[in-house]
Coordinates of N, CA, C and O in Angstrom, one line a residue:
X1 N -43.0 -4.7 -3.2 CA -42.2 -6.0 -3.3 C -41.3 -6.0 -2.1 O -40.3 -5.3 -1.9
X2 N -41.7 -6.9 -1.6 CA -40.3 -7.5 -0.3 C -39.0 -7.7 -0.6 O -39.1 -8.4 -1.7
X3 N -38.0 -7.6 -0.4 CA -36.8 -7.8 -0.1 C -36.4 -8.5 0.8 O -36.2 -7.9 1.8
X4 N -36.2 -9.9 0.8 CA -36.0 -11.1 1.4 C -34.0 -11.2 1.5 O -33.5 -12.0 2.3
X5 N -33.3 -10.5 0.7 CA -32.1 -10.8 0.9 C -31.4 -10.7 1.8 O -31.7 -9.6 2.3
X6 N -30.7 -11.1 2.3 CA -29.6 -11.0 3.7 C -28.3 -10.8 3.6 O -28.1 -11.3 2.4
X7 N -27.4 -10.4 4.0 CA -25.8 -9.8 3.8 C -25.5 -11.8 4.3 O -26.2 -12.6 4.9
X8 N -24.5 -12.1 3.7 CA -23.8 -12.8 4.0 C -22.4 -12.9 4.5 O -21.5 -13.6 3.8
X9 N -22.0 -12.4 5.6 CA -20.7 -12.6 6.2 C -19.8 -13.4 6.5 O -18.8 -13.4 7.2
X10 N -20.5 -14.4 5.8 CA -19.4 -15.2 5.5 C -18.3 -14.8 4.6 O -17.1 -14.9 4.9
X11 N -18.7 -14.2 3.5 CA -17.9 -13.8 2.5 C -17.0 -12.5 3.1 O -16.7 -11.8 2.1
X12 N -16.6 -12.1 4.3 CA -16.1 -11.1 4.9 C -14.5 -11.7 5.0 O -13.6 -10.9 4.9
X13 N -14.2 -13.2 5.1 CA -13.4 -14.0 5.8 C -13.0 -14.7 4.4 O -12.4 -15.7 4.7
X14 N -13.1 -14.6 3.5 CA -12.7 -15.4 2.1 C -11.1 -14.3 1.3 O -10.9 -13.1 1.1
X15 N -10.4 -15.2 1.2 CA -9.0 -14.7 0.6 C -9.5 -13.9 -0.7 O -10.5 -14.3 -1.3
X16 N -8.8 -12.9 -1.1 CA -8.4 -12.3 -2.2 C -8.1 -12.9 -3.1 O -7.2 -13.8 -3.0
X17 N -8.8 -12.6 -4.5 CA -8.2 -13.4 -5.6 C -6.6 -13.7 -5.8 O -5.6 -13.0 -5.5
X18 N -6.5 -15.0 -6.3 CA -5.3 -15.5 -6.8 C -4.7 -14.2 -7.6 O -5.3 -13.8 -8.6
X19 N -3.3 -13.6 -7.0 CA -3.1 -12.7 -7.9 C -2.9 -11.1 -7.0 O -2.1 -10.2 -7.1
X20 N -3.5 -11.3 -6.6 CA -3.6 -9.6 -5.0 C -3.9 -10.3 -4.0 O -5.1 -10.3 -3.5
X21 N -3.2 -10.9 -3.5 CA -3.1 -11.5 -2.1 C -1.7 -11.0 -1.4 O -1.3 -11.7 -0.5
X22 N -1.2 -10.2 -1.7 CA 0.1 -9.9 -1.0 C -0.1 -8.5 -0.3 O -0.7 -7.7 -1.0
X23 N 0.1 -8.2 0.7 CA -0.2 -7.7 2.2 C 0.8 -6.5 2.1 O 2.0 -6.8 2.1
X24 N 0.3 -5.0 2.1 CA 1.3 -3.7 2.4 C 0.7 -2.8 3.1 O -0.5 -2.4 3.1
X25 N 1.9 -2.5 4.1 CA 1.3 -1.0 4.9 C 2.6 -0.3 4.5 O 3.6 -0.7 3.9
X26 N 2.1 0.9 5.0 CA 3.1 2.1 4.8 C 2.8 3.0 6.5 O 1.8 3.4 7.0
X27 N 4.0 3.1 7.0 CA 3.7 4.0 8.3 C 5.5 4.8 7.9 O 6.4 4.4 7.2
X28 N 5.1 6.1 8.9 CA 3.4 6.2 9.0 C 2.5 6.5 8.4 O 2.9 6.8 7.2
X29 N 1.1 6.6 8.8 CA 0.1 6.8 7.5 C -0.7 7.3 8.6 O -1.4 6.7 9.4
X30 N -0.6 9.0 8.5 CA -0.9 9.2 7.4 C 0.5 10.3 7.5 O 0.9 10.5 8.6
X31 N 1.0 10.8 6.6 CA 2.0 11.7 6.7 C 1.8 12.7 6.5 O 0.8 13.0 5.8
X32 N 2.7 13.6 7.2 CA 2.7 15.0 7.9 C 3.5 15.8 7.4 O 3.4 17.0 7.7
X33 N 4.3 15.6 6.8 CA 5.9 16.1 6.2 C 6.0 16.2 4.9 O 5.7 15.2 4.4
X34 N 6.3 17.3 4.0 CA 7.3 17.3 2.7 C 8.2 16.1 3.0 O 8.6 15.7 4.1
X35 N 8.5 15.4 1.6 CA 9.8 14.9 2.0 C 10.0 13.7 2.8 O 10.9 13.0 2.6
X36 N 9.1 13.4 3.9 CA 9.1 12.2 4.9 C 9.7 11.0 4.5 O 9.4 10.4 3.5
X37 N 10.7 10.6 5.3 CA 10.7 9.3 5.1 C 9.7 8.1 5.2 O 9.3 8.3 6.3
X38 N 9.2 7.2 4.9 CA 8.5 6.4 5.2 C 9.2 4.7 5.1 O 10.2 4.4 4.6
X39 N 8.2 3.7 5.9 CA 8.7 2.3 5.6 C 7.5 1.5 5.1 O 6.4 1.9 5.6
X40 N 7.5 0.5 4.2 CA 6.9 0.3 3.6 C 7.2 -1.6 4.0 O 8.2 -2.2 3.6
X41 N 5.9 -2.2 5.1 CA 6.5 -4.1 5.1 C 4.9 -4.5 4.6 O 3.9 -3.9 4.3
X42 N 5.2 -5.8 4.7 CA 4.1 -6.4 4.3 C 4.7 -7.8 4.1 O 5.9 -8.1 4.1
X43 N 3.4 -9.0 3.8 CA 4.1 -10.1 2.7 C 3.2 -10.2 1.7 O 2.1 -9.7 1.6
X44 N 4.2 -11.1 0.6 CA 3.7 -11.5 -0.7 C 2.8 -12.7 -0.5 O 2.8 -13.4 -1.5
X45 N 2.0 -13.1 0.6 CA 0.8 -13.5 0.4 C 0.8 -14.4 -0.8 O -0.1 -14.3 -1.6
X46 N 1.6 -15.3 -0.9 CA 2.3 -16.8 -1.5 C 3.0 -16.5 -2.8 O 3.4 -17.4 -3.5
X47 N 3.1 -14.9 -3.2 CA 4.2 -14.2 -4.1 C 5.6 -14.6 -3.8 O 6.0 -14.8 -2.7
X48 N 6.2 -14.8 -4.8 CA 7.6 -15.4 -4.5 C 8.7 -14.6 -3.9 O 9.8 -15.0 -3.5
X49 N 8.3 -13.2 -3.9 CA 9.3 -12.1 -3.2 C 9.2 -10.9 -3.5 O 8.8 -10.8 -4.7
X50 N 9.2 -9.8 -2.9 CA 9.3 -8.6 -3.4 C 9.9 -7.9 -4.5 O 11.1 -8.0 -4.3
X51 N 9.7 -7.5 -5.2 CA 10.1 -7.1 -7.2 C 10.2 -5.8 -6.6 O 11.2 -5.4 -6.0
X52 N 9.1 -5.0 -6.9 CA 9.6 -3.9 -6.9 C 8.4 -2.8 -5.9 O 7.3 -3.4 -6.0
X53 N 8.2 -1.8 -5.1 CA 7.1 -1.2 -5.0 C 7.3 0.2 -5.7 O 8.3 0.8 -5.7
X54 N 5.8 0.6 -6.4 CA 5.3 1.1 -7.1 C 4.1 2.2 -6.4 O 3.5 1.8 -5.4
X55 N 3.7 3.4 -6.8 CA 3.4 4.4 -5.8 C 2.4 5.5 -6.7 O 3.2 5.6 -7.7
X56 N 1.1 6.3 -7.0 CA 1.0 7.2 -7.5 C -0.4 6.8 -8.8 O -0.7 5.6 -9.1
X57 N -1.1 7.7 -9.2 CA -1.7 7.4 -10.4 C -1.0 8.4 -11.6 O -0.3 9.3 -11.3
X58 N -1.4 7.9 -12.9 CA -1.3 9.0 -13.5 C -0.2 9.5 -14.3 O -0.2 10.5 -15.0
X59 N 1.2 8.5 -14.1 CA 2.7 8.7 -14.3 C 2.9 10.1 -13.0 O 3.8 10.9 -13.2
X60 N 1.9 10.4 -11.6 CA 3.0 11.2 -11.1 C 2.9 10.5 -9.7 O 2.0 10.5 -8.9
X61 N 4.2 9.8 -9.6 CA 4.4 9.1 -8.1 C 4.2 9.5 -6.8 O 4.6 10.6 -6.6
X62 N 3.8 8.8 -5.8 CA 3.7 9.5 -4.6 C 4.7 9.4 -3.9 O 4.9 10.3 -3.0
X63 N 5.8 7.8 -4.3 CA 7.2 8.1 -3.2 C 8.6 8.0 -4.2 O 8.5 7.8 -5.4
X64 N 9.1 8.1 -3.9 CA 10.6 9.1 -4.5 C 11.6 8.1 -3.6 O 11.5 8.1 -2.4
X65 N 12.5 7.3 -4.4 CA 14.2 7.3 -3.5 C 13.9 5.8 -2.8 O 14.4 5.5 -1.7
X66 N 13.3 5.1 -3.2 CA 12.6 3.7 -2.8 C 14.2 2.7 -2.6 O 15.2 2.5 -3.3
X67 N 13.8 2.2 -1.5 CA 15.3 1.2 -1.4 C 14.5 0.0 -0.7 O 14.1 0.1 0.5
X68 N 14.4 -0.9 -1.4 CA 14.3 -2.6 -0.6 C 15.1 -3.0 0.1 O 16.3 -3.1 -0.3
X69 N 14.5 -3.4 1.8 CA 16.0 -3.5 2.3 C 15.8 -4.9 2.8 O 16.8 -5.4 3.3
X70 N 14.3 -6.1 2.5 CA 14.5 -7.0 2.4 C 13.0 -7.4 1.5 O 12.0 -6.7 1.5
X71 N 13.1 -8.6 0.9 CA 12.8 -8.8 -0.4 C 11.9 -10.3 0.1 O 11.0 -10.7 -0.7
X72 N 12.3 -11.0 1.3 CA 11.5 -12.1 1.6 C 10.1 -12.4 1.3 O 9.2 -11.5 1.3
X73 N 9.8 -13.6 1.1 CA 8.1 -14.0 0.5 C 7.1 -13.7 1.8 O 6.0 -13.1 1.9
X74 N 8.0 -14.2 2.7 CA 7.1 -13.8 4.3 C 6.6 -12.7 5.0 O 5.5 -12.3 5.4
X75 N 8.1 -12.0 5.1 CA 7.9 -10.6 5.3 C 9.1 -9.6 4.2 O 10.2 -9.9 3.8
X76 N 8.3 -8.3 4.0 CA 9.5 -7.4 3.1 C 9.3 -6.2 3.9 O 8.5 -6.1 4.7
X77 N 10.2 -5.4 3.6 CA 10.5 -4.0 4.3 C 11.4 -3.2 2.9 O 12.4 -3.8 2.3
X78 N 11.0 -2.1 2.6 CA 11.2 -1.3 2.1 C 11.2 0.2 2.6 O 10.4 0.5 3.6
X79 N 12.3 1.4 1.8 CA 12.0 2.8 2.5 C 11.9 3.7 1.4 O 12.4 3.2 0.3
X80 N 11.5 4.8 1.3 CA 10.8 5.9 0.4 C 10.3 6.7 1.4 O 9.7 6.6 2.4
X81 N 10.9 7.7 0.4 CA 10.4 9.4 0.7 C 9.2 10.5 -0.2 O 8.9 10.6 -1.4
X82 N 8.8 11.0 0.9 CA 7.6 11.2 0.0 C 8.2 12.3 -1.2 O 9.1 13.1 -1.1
X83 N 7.3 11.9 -2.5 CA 7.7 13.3 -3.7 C 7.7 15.1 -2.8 O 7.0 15.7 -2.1
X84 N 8.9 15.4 -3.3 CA 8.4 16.5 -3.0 C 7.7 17.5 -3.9 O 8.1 17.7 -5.0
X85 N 6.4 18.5 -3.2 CA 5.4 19.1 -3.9 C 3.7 18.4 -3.3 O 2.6 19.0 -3.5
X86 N 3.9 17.3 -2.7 CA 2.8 16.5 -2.6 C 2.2 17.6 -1.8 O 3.0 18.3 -1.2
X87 N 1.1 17.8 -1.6 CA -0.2 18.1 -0.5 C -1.1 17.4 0.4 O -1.0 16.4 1.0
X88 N -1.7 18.0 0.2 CA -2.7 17.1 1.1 C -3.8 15.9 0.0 O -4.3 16.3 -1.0
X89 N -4.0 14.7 0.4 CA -4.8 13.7 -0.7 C -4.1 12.7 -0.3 O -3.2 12.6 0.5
X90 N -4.9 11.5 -1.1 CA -4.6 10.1 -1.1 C -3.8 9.7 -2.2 O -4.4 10.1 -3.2
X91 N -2.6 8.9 -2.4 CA -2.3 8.2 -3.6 C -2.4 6.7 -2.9 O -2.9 6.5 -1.7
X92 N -1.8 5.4 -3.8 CA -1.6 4.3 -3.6 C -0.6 4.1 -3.5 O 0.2 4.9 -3.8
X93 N -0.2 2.5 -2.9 CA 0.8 2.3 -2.5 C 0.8 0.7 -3.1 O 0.3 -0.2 -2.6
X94 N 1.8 0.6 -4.5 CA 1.3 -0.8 -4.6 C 2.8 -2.0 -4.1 O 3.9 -1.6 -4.6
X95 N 2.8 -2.9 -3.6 CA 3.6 -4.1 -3.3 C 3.9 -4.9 -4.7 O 2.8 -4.8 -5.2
X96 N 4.5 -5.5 -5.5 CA 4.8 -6.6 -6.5 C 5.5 -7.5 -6.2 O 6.7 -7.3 -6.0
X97 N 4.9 -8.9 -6.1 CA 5.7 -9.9 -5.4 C 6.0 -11.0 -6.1 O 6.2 -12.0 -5.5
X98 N 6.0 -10.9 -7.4 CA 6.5 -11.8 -8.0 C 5.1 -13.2 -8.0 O 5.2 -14.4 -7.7
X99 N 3.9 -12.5 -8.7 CA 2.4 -13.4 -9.1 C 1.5 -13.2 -8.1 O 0.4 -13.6 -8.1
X100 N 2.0 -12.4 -7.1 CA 0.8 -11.5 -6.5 C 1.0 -9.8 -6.5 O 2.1 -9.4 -6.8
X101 N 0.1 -8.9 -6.1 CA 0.3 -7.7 -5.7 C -0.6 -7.2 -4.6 O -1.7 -7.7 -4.6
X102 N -0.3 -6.3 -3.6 CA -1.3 -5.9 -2.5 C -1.2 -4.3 -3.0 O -0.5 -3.8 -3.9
X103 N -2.0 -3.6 -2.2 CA -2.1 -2.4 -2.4 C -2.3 -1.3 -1.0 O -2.7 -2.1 -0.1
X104 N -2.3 -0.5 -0.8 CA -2.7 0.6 0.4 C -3.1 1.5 0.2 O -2.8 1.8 -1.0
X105 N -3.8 2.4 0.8 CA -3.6 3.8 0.3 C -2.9 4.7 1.4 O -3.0 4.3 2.5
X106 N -1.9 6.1 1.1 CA -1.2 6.6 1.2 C -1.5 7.7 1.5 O -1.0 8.5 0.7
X107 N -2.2 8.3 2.6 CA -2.9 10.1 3.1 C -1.6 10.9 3.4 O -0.8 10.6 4.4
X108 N -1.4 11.8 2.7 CA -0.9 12.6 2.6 C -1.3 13.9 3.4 O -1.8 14.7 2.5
X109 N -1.2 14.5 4.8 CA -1.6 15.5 5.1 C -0.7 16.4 5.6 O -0.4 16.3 6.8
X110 N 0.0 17.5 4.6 CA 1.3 18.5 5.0 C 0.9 19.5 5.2 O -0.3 19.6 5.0
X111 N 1.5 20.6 5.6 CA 1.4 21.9 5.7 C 2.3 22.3 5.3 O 3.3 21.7 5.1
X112 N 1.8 23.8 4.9 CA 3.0 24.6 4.0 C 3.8 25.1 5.2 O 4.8 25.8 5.0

C-alpha cells in the first residue's frame, strides 16, 4: 500500500494554543556551576503579566531564590539560582503570565 501523505509545513508557522503562548529563556543555558545564577526573560504572549516562574518536576525544583525584577506583558526578566545538589540533566523552566504559560528546558551540566 502507497503512502500518498505529505508533511505540511504550513502548520510549522501556526501559534500555540490559547493558553501557552507566553515565550521563556533562561541563559545561560546550559549551566556549568553549582549554585549559578541565572536570568530568566521572555513575554506573556498576550498574558497579562508575569505571576510567578516555576522550575522542576516532581516537588524537587530546579531554581532556588527567584526574584522578578520586572513583571511586564511584553517583556519580563526574572533571577534564580540553581538548587544546590543539581547534576548533570534537564529540568523545566516554566513562565505564568496571568492566562498564558511558556515553558523551556533547563540543561544542567556541573562538575564536581
Amino acid at each position: 500500500m502507497e503512502n500518498n501523505t505529505t508533511m505540511d509545513d504550513s502548520r510549522h508557522d501556526e501559534m500555540p494554543p490559547k493558553g501557552a503562548r507566553a515565550v521563556v529563556r533562561v541563559s545561560p543555558n546550559p549551566t556549568t556551576e553549582r549554585r549559578q545564577r541565572v536570568t530568566i526573560t521572555g513575554d506573556c504572549g498576550g498574558g497579562t503579566g508575569l505571576r510567578a516562574i516555576t522550575s522542576g518536576v516532581g516537588g524537587r525544583p530546579v531554581l532556588e531564590d527567584i526574584t522578578i525584577v520586572e513583571a511586564g506583558p511584553d517583556r519580563f526578566e526574572a533571577t534564580a539560582r540553581l538548587r544546590e545538589g543539581l547534576g548533570n540533566g534537564v529540568g523545566p523552566v516554566f513562565a505564568h503570565c496571568g492566562g498564558e504559560v511558556g515553558v523551556t528546558l533547563l540543561v544542567t551540566h556541573v562538575s564536581d
